[in-house]
Tab-separated table of C-alpha atoms in Angstrom:
chain	number	residue	atom	x	y	z
A	1	MET	CA	-55.981	-14.140	19.706
A	2	LYS	CA	-54.892	-10.802	18.253
A	3	THR	CA	-51.690	-10.750	16.214
A	4	GLU	CA	-50.145	-8.133	18.533
A	5	THR	CA	-50.784	-10.421	21.507
A	6	ARG	CA	-49.103	-13.382	19.809
A	7	MET	CA	-46.089	-11.254	18.911
A	8	THR	CA	-45.810	-9.938	22.470
A	9	LEU	CA	-45.875	-13.418	23.992
A	10	LEU	CA	-43.451	-14.903	21.469
A	11	SER	CA	-41.090	-11.985	22.157
A	12	TYR	CA	-41.198	-12.520	25.920
A	13	LEU	CA	-40.817	-16.290	25.611
A	14	ALA	CA	-37.459	-15.656	23.921
A	15	TYR	CA	-36.087	-14.703	27.366
A	16	CYS	CA	-36.798	-18.201	28.714
A	17	ASP	CA	-33.750	-19.616	30.538
A	18	PHE	CA	-31.607	-16.591	29.553
A	19	TYR	CA	-29.329	-17.231	32.558
A	20	GLN	CA	-28.350	-20.704	31.243
A	21	PRO	CA	-24.649	-20.493	30.230
A	22	ASN	CA	-24.785	-23.570	27.979
A	23	CYS	CA	-26.278	-22.496	24.631
A	24	ASP	CA	-27.352	-26.026	23.684
A	25	LYS	CA	-29.218	-26.473	26.970
A	26	LEU	CA	-30.729	-23.019	26.574
A	27	ALA	CA	-32.028	-23.895	23.105
A	28	LYS	CA	-33.374	-27.216	24.375
A	29	ASN	CA	-35.204	-25.621	27.323
A	30	LEU	CA	-36.631	-22.837	25.190
A	31	THR	CA	-37.815	-25.362	22.607
A	32	LYS	CA	-39.596	-27.323	25.323
A	33	MET	CA	-41.279	-24.152	26.608
A	34	LEU	CA	-42.366	-23.090	23.111
A	35	LEU	CA	-43.804	-26.481	22.178
A	36	SER	CA	-45.810	-26.549	25.411
A	37	VAL	CA	-47.802	-23.495	24.251
A	38	LYS	CA	-47.882	-23.980	20.470
A	39	GLU	CA	-51.631	-24.697	20.330
A	40	GLU	CA	-52.480	-21.569	22.321
A	41	LEU	CA	-50.170	-19.452	20.189
A	42	THR	CA	-51.331	-21.125	16.971
A	43	PHE	CA	-48.083	-22.316	15.479
A	44	SER	CA	-47.359	-25.805	14.262
A	45	GLY	CA	-43.694	-26.094	15.183
A	46	ILE	CA	-40.242	-24.537	15.176
A	47	ALA	CA	-38.888	-23.914	11.688
A	48	TRP	CA	-35.420	-22.551	12.526
A	49	GLY	CA	-33.456	-22.399	15.791
A	50	PRO	CA	-33.606	-21.517	18.589
A	51	VAL	CA	-29.984	-20.413	18.241
A	52	ALA	CA	-28.021	-18.555	20.897
A	53	TYR	CA	-24.653	-16.832	20.564
A	54	LYS	CA	-22.271	-16.045	23.401
A	55	GLY	CA	-18.803	-15.578	21.896
A	56	ASP	CA	-16.329	-15.290	24.782
A	57	GLU	CA	-19.099	-14.406	27.232
A	58	VAL	CA	-20.303	-16.595	30.109
A	59	PHE	CA	-23.939	-16.046	29.115
A	60	SER	CA	-25.575	-15.808	25.696
A	61	GLU	CA	-25.482	-12.371	24.100
A	62	SER	CA	-28.105	-12.975	21.394
A	63	LEU	CA	-30.852	-15.438	20.491
A	64	MET	CA	-33.308	-15.963	17.624
A	65	TYR	CA	-35.875	-18.528	16.550
A	66	VAL	CA	-38.550	-18.987	13.882
A	67	VAL	CA	-41.911	-20.682	14.351
A	68	LYS	CA	-44.149	-21.926	11.554
A	69	ASP	CA	-47.573	-20.420	12.042
A	70	ILE	CA	-50.789	-22.220	11.229
A	71	ALA	CA	-51.477	-21.093	7.667
A	72	ALA	CA	-54.575	-19.057	6.922
A	73	GLY	CA	-56.032	-19.610	3.481
A	74	GLY	CA	-53.112	-21.781	2.467
A	75	VAL	CA	-50.558	-18.955	2.719
A	76	PRO	CA	-47.316	-20.148	4.391
A	77	GLU	CA	-46.642	-17.962	7.438
A	78	TYR	CA	-43.674	-17.765	9.795
A	79	THR	CA	-42.646	-15.599	12.729
A	80	LEU	CA	-39.023	-14.678	13.408
A	81	VAL	CA	-38.420	-13.763	17.050
A	82	ILE	CA	-35.364	-11.839	18.236
A	83	ARG	CA	-34.568	-11.813	21.957
A	84	GLY	CA	-33.803	-8.572	23.759
A	85	THR	CA	-30.723	-7.858	25.833
A	86	ASN	CA	-29.672	-10.648	28.151
A	87	PRO	CA	-29.785	-8.752	31.469
A	88	VAL	CA	-26.917	-10.806	32.916
A	89	SER	CA	-24.600	-10.337	29.909
A	90	LEU	CA	-22.319	-7.363	30.521
A	91	VAL	CA	-20.787	-7.771	27.052
A	92	SER	CA	-24.222	-7.471	25.450
A	93	TRP	CA	-25.010	-4.317	27.425
A	94	ILE	CA	-21.738	-2.671	26.436
A	95	PHE	CA	-21.412	-3.647	22.785
A	96	GLN	CA	-25.022	-4.136	21.615
A	97	ASP	CA	-26.788	-1.462	23.683
A	98	LEU	CA	-24.547	1.332	24.929
A	99	ASN	CA	-21.903	1.666	22.217
A	100	VAL	CA	-23.693	4.562	20.526
A	101	ALA	CA	-21.069	7.329	20.516
A	102	GLY	CA	-19.966	6.237	17.050
A	103	GLN	CA	-21.935	5.360	13.924
A	104	THR	CA	-21.378	3.238	10.832
A	105	PRO	CA	-23.033	3.573	7.407
A	106	TRP	CA	-26.018	1.329	6.734
A	107	SER	CA	-24.431	0.545	3.376
A	108	ARG	CA	-21.794	-1.494	5.255
A	109	GLN	CA	-24.495	-4.019	6.133
A	110	SER	CA	-26.638	-3.811	3.027
A	111	THR	CA	-26.018	-5.406	-0.366
A	112	HIS	CA	-28.719	-3.166	-1.790
A	113	THR	CA	-27.709	0.338	-2.933
A	114	VAL	CA	-28.828	2.764	-0.223
A	115	SER	CA	-28.303	6.388	0.699
A	116	SER	CA	-24.786	7.053	1.946
A	117	SER	CA	-26.238	9.368	4.607
A	118	SER	CA	-28.000	6.502	6.455
A	119	TYR	CA	-26.065	5.665	9.608
A	120	ILE	CA	-26.683	3.246	12.490
A	121	SER	CA	-24.960	3.129	15.867
A	122	LYS	CA	-21.941	0.912	16.362
A	123	ALA	CA	-24.040	-1.024	18.879
A	124	THR	CA	-26.723	-1.712	16.267
A	125	ASP	CA	-24.058	-2.580	13.691
A	126	THR	CA	-22.512	-5.120	16.083
A	127	SER	CA	-25.856	-6.644	16.993
A	128	LEU	CA	-26.995	-6.972	13.385
A	129	GLY	CA	-23.676	-8.574	12.436
A	130	ILE	CA	-24.151	-11.199	15.156
A	131	HIS	CA	-27.779	-11.953	14.329
A	132	LYS	CA	-27.428	-12.261	10.570
A	133	ALA	CA	-24.528	-14.735	11.054
A	134	LEU	CA	-26.413	-17.096	13.410
A	135	THR	CA	-26.982	-20.536	11.871
A	136	SER	CA	-29.359	-23.404	12.539
A	137	GLY	CA	-28.783	-26.644	10.664
A	138	GLY	CA	-25.990	-24.887	8.798
A	139	LYS	CA	-28.324	-22.157	7.488
A	140	THR	CA	-28.636	-18.496	8.366
A	141	VAL	CA	-32.114	-16.971	8.522
A	142	LEU	CA	-31.552	-15.565	5.020
A	143	ASP	CA	-30.462	-19.003	3.733
A	144	TRP	CA	-33.510	-20.598	5.343
A	145	LEU	CA	-35.910	-17.954	3.991
A	146	THR	CA	-34.478	-18.234	0.478
A	147	LEU	CA	-35.015	-22.011	0.607
A	148	VAL	CA	-38.602	-21.581	1.831
A	149	ILE	CA	-39.287	-19.196	-1.054
A	150	GLN	CA	-37.878	-21.701	-3.527
A	151	GLU	CA	-39.986	-24.497	-2.044
A	152	ASN	CA	-43.134	-22.394	-2.426
A	153	ALA	CA	-42.879	-21.433	-6.086
A	154	GLY	CA	-45.755	-19.227	-7.162
A	155	ARG	CA	-46.819	-18.397	-3.591
A	156	THR	CA	-46.094	-15.423	-1.350
A	157	ILE	CA	-44.544	-16.191	2.031
A	158	LYS	CA	-45.731	-14.203	5.033
A	159	LEU	CA	-42.933	-13.426	7.515
A	160	ASN	CA	-43.557	-11.633	10.816
A	161	VAL	CA	-40.573	-10.284	12.751
A	162	CYS	CA	-40.911	-9.386	16.428
A	163	GLY	CA	-38.936	-8.692	19.569
A	164	HIS	CA	-38.821	-6.715	22.810
A	165	SER	CA	-36.224	-4.123	23.915
A	166	LEU	CA	-33.014	-4.726	21.933
A	167	GLY	CA	-35.149	-7.326	20.146
A	168	GLY	CA	-37.564	-4.504	19.261
A	169	LEU	CA	-34.740	-2.443	17.786
A	170	MET	CA	-33.385	-5.471	15.939
A	171	SER	CA	-36.843	-6.390	14.625
A	172	THR	CA	-36.973	-3.286	12.447
A	173	THR	CA	-33.244	-3.380	11.643
A	174	PHE	CA	-33.084	-7.077	10.758
A	175	ALA	CA	-36.302	-6.803	8.735
A	176	LEU	CA	-34.845	-3.856	6.807
A	177	TRP	CA	-31.675	-5.859	6.135
A	178	LEU	CA	-33.814	-8.781	4.887
A	179	HIS	CA	-35.733	-6.324	2.704
A	180	ASP	CA	-32.487	-5.105	1.126
A	181	GLU	CA	-31.119	-8.618	0.591
A	182	LEU	CA	-34.362	-9.893	-0.923
A	183	ALA	CA	-34.477	-6.865	-3.216
A	184	TYR	CA	-30.928	-7.636	-4.341
A	185	LYS	CA	-31.918	-11.267	-4.993
A	186	LYS	CA	-35.069	-10.083	-6.826
A	187	LEU	CA	-37.209	-12.018	-4.332
A	188	LEU	CA	-38.806	-9.093	-2.502
A	189	ASP	CA	-42.213	-9.618	-4.111
A	190	ARG	CA	-42.266	-13.182	-2.781
A	191	VAL	CA	-42.355	-12.155	0.899
A	192	ASP	CA	-45.023	-10.249	2.808
A	193	LEU	CA	-42.864	-8.785	5.588
A	194	ARG	CA	-44.465	-7.460	8.802
A	195	VAL	CA	-42.689	-6.118	11.882
A	196	TYR	CA	-43.918	-5.876	15.499
A	197	ALA	CA	-41.316	-4.042	17.570
A	198	PHE	CA	-41.877	-3.655	21.318
A	199	ALA	CA	-39.994	-1.186	23.537
A	200	GLY	CA	-37.140	-0.719	21.078
A	201	PRO	CA	-34.495	2.029	21.374
A	202	THR	CA	-33.444	4.083	18.358
A	203	ALA	CA	-31.105	2.367	15.889
A	204	GLY	CA	-29.778	5.163	13.706
A	205	ASN	CA	-29.898	8.707	12.410
A	206	GLY	CA	-32.652	10.624	10.650
A	207	ALA	CA	-31.649	9.435	7.190
A	208	TYR	CA	-31.750	5.832	8.387
A	209	ALA	CA	-35.214	6.339	9.926
A	210	ALA	CA	-36.380	7.838	6.634
A	211	TYR	CA	-34.952	4.902	4.679
A	212	LEU	CA	-36.703	2.464	7.030
A	213	LYS	CA	-40.007	4.274	6.459
A	214	GLU	CA	-39.445	4.445	2.707
A	215	SER	CA	-38.643	0.728	2.494
A	216	LEU	CA	-41.166	-0.827	4.874
A	217	GLY	CA	-43.911	1.802	4.831
A	218	ASP	CA	-46.746	0.777	7.143
A	219	ARG	CA	-45.514	-2.819	7.438
A	220	TYR	CA	-43.813	-2.116	10.752
A	221	THR	CA	-45.232	-0.909	14.055
A	222	CYS	CA	-43.239	0.240	17.077
A	223	TYR	CA	-45.190	-0.374	20.297
A	224	VAL	CA	-44.194	2.271	22.831
A	225	ASN	CA	-45.094	2.925	26.458
A	226	ASP	CA	-44.611	6.670	27.020
A	227	TYR	CA	-43.150	5.974	30.472
A	228	ASP	CA	-40.578	3.481	29.224
A	229	ILE	CA	-37.130	5.059	28.952
A	230	ALA	CA	-35.872	2.550	26.335
A	231	PRO	CA	-37.792	4.007	23.347
A	232	CYS	CA	-36.602	7.492	24.402
A	233	VAL	CA	-32.954	6.694	23.689
A	234	TRP	CA	-31.047	7.775	21.672
A	235	SER	CA	-32.740	10.760	20.012
A	236	GLU	CA	-32.060	14.150	21.608
A	237	ALA	CA	-35.775	14.849	21.989
A	238	GLY	CA	-36.256	11.501	23.740
A	239	MET	CA	-33.225	11.969	25.979
A	240	GLU	CA	-34.534	15.373	27.085
A	241	ARG	CA	-37.661	13.676	28.450
A	242	LEU	CA	-35.832	11.305	30.773
A	243	PRO	CA	-35.135	13.394	33.917
A	244	GLY	CA	-38.795	14.330	34.392
A	245	ILE	CA	-40.470	11.370	32.727
A	246	TYR	CA	-42.056	10.158	36.001
A	247	GLY	CA	-42.928	13.567	37.427
A	248	ASP	CA	-41.582	15.356	40.486
A	249	ALA	CA	-42.028	12.450	42.915
A	250	ILE	CA	-39.774	9.950	41.113
A	251	THR	CA	-36.419	11.430	40.130
A	252	MET	CA	-32.867	10.353	39.370
A	253	ASN	CA	-30.367	10.025	42.213
A	254	ASP	CA	-26.873	11.527	41.951
A	255	PHE	CA	-25.352	8.481	40.249
A	256	GLU	CA	-28.208	8.226	37.754
A	257	GLU	CA	-27.918	11.938	36.944
A	258	LYS	CA	-24.194	11.584	36.229
A	259	LEU	CA	-24.786	8.515	34.034
A	260	TYR	CA	-27.557	10.341	32.200
A	261	ALA	CA	-25.318	13.368	31.569
A	262	LEU	CA	-22.582	11.089	30.214
A	263	LEU	CA	-24.993	9.338	27.838
A	264	CYS	CA	-26.309	12.691	26.602
A	265	LEU	CA	-22.757	13.701	25.710
A	266	GLN	CA	-22.258	10.417	23.843
A	267	VAL	CA	-25.129	11.050	21.424
A	268	GLN	CA	-24.908	14.826	21.097
A	269	ASN	CA	-25.110	16.071	17.478
A	270	LEU	CA	-25.421	12.532	16.039
A	271	ASP	CA	-28.978	13.090	14.786
A	272	TYR	CA	-30.438	9.892	16.238
A	273	ALA	CA	-34.100	9.692	15.248
A	274	ALA	CA	-36.897	7.427	16.471
A	275	PRO	CA	-38.112	4.967	13.804
A	276	GLY	CA	-41.680	6.285	13.663
A	277	ASN	CA	-44.905	4.272	13.182
A	278	ALA	CA	-45.448	4.356	16.948
A	279	SER	CA	-48.429	2.729	18.644
A	280	GLY	CA	-49.090	3.591	22.288
A	281	ILE	CA	-49.100	1.090	25.145
A	282	PRO	CA	-51.125	2.393	28.127
A	283	SER	CA	-49.381	2.877	31.453
A	284	THR	CA	-48.840	5.407	34.213
A	285	PRO	CA	-46.100	6.079	36.786
A	286	ASN	CA	-47.032	4.559	40.116
A	287	GLY	CA	-45.658	5.582	43.492
A	288	LYS	CA	-46.472	2.178	44.966
A	289	LEU	CA	-43.066	1.068	43.715
A	290	GLY	CA	-41.421	3.787	45.786
A	291	ASP	CA	-39.422	6.751	44.542
A	292	GLY	CA	-36.621	4.763	42.888
A	293	TYR	CA	-36.109	5.885	39.290
A	294	ILE	CA	-34.507	2.609	38.159
A	295	LEU	CA	-37.237	0.520	39.804
A	296	GLN	CA	-39.874	2.494	37.930
A	297	ALA	CA	-37.867	2.192	34.705
A	298	ILE	CA	-37.628	-1.597	34.998
A	299	TYR	CA	-41.347	-1.911	35.683
A	300	GLN	CA	-42.309	0.349	32.776
A	301	HIS	CA	-39.989	-1.485	30.374
A	302	VAL	CA	-41.319	-4.962	31.173
A	303	PHE	CA	-44.836	-5.125	32.576
A	304	PRO	CA	-47.129	-2.746	30.590
A	305	TYR	CA	-46.453	-4.457	27.238
A	306	LEU	CA	-47.478	-7.796	28.696
A	307	LYS	CA	-50.411	-6.214	30.522
A	308	ALA	CA	-51.728	-4.975	27.172
A	309	ALA	CA	-51.952	-8.615	26.094
A	310	LYS	CA	-53.474	-9.898	29.340
A	311	SER	CA	-57.174	-9.564	28.520
A	312	ASP	CA	-56.628	-11.387	25.236
A	313	ALA	CA	-54.531	-14.246	26.630
A	314	ASP	CA	-54.714	-14.310	30.415
A	315	LYS	CA	-53.566	-17.935	30.843
A	316	ILE	CA	-50.451	-17.595	28.669
A	317	CYS	CA	-49.636	-14.210	30.214
A	318	SER	CA	-49.634	-15.814	33.658
A	319	LEU	CA	-47.288	-18.540	32.436
A	320	VAL	CA	-44.923	-15.964	30.917
A	321	LEU	CA	-45.033	-13.832	34.064
A	322	PHE	CA	-44.065	-16.606	36.435
A	323	GLU	CA	-41.784	-18.680	34.209
A	324	VAL	CA	-39.984	-15.888	32.353
A	325	VAL	CA	-40.593	-12.388	33.750
A	326	LYS	CA	-40.083	-13.374	37.387
A	327	ASN	CA	-36.649	-14.767	36.518
A	328	LEU	CA	-35.853	-11.561	34.646
A	329	VAL	CA	-36.791	-9.444	37.646
A	330	VAL	CA	-35.067	-11.649	40.224
A	331	ARG	CA	-31.797	-11.487	38.332
A	332	ILE	CA	-31.962	-7.820	37.355
A	333	ILE	CA	-32.919	-6.551	40.790
A	334	GLY	CA	-30.091	-7.154	43.240
A	335	VAL	CA	-29.748	-5.923	46.790
A	336	ASN	CA	-26.256	-4.854	47.815
A	337	LYS	CA	-25.762	-4.888	51.553
A	338	ARG	CA	-23.438	-2.638	53.461
A	339	ASN	CA	-23.375	-2.737	57.226
A	340	GLY	CA	-26.566	-4.741	57.220
A	341	LYS	CA	-28.496	-2.145	55.216
A	342	ALA	CA	-29.781	-2.457	51.691
A	343	SER	CA	-28.251	0.062	49.309
A	344	VAL	CA	-28.946	1.227	45.756
A	345	LEU	CA	-32.541	-0.004	45.660
A	346	GLY	CA	-33.557	1.036	49.133
A	347	ALA	CA	-35.798	-1.329	51.059
A	348	PHE	CA	-36.853	-3.412	48.067
A	349	THR	CA	-35.875	-7.036	47.739
A	350	ARG	CA	-36.210	-8.861	44.477
A	351	ASN	CA	-39.410	-10.667	45.458
A	352	ASP	CA	-40.870	-7.478	46.971
A	353	PHE	CA	-40.445	-5.748	43.643
A	354	PHE	CA	-42.062	-8.609	41.742
A	355	LYS	CA	-44.999	-8.777	44.152
A	356	LYS	CA	-45.617	-5.034	43.958
A	357	SER	CA	-45.251	-5.112	40.184
A	358	MET	CA	-47.777	-7.942	40.015
A	359	ALA	CA	-50.216	-5.933	42.133
A	360	LEU	CA	-49.914	-3.032	39.672
A	361	PHE	CA	-50.168	-5.454	36.757
A	362	ASN	CA	-53.462	-6.825	38.067
A	363	GLU	CA	-55.072	-3.455	38.847
C-alpha cells in the first residue's frame, strides 16, 4: 500500500464517531475501529491517544492519535493523525476555522527564534494551542516524542504527520511547531519528519509560508483537489477563484454570495499565502449532484481524496466510506422543511446525496 494511501485512510478514520459527545467513549470506539484494520494499514498498535478535547462544547472540537508503524529496516516509525473540523461542533467552526480576520505572530507559539514577520490566523493559533496541550497518559505529543527519542539512543525516529481539512492545515502547522521545539531541544537531527496534508486551508501569511518551506523543505506535501474550496481559503488569489470554481452551471445563491463577500472582507490585505508543495488530486465538477454550490463543495472536499486511494485499498476505502464518510454526510447535510417543501438544499435528502456521491465515486 502506498504511503499516501495509508495517510489518507488514517486521516479519514480520525472522524470515526465524531458525533459522540462523551470523549472517553469516542476514544474507545475509535480505538476499536483502528485496531480492526491495523494489519491492512500496517501498524502494530496505538502509541499515544486517541485524545479528544471539547472544552465547554457538547461535541469534541479536536482529536489526535499516534500509531506505531511496522518498522522497515529496524527504523522506529510512527504516524501522528490530526482530525479535521468536527462538522457538528459550532465552536470548532467559529474559533478554529473562521476566526481569520486577525493574526498572531508565529513566535508566540514557537520556542525557537523565528522571523517576527511570520503570522498565523487567530483560528490557527487557537487550534494549535489546543492540540499541543492534549495529553495521553499524562504526556503531550512533544513529551511522548521526547521520551521515544531518549529510548532509541543512536537511532533516528521517523514521524509522519497527517490530517484532512483542518487536520490538513494542522498537519503542517503542528509539524512546524514540533520542528521548532526539537531544534530548541537540540533533538532535530533525531527525527525524520514527514507531513501529508489533505485538503487543508491556508494557515498564515506569506512570511509564515516561507518559513514553513525553509524549515521543512520537501518533507511536506499538500494534497489539493482544484475543485475543493477549502485549499482556496484564505489567500486572495484562492478566494477570487471561488465564485466561478464550478463553472457557469453551478453558482452561489444569494446567501452564499453574501457570506462569500463577508469572508473576502475579513481577509483583505492580510497577505494569506498557500503553503506550497501542492500535489494534485484528480476530480471534476459534476452536474449529477444538481446545481447546488454547497452540495458540490461538500462532495469535492470529501470524496475525491478517498477516491484517489481506492484502487490501492478498495476494501478499506469501502469500510471508511460506509462507517465514517456516510455519517459525516448524513450529519452535515440537513433538510429544513417549510410548508412541506425542502429548502436550502433543494430536493436532496441526506441519503440521496450520499447515493449520488457514491455513484460519482465509483465512476
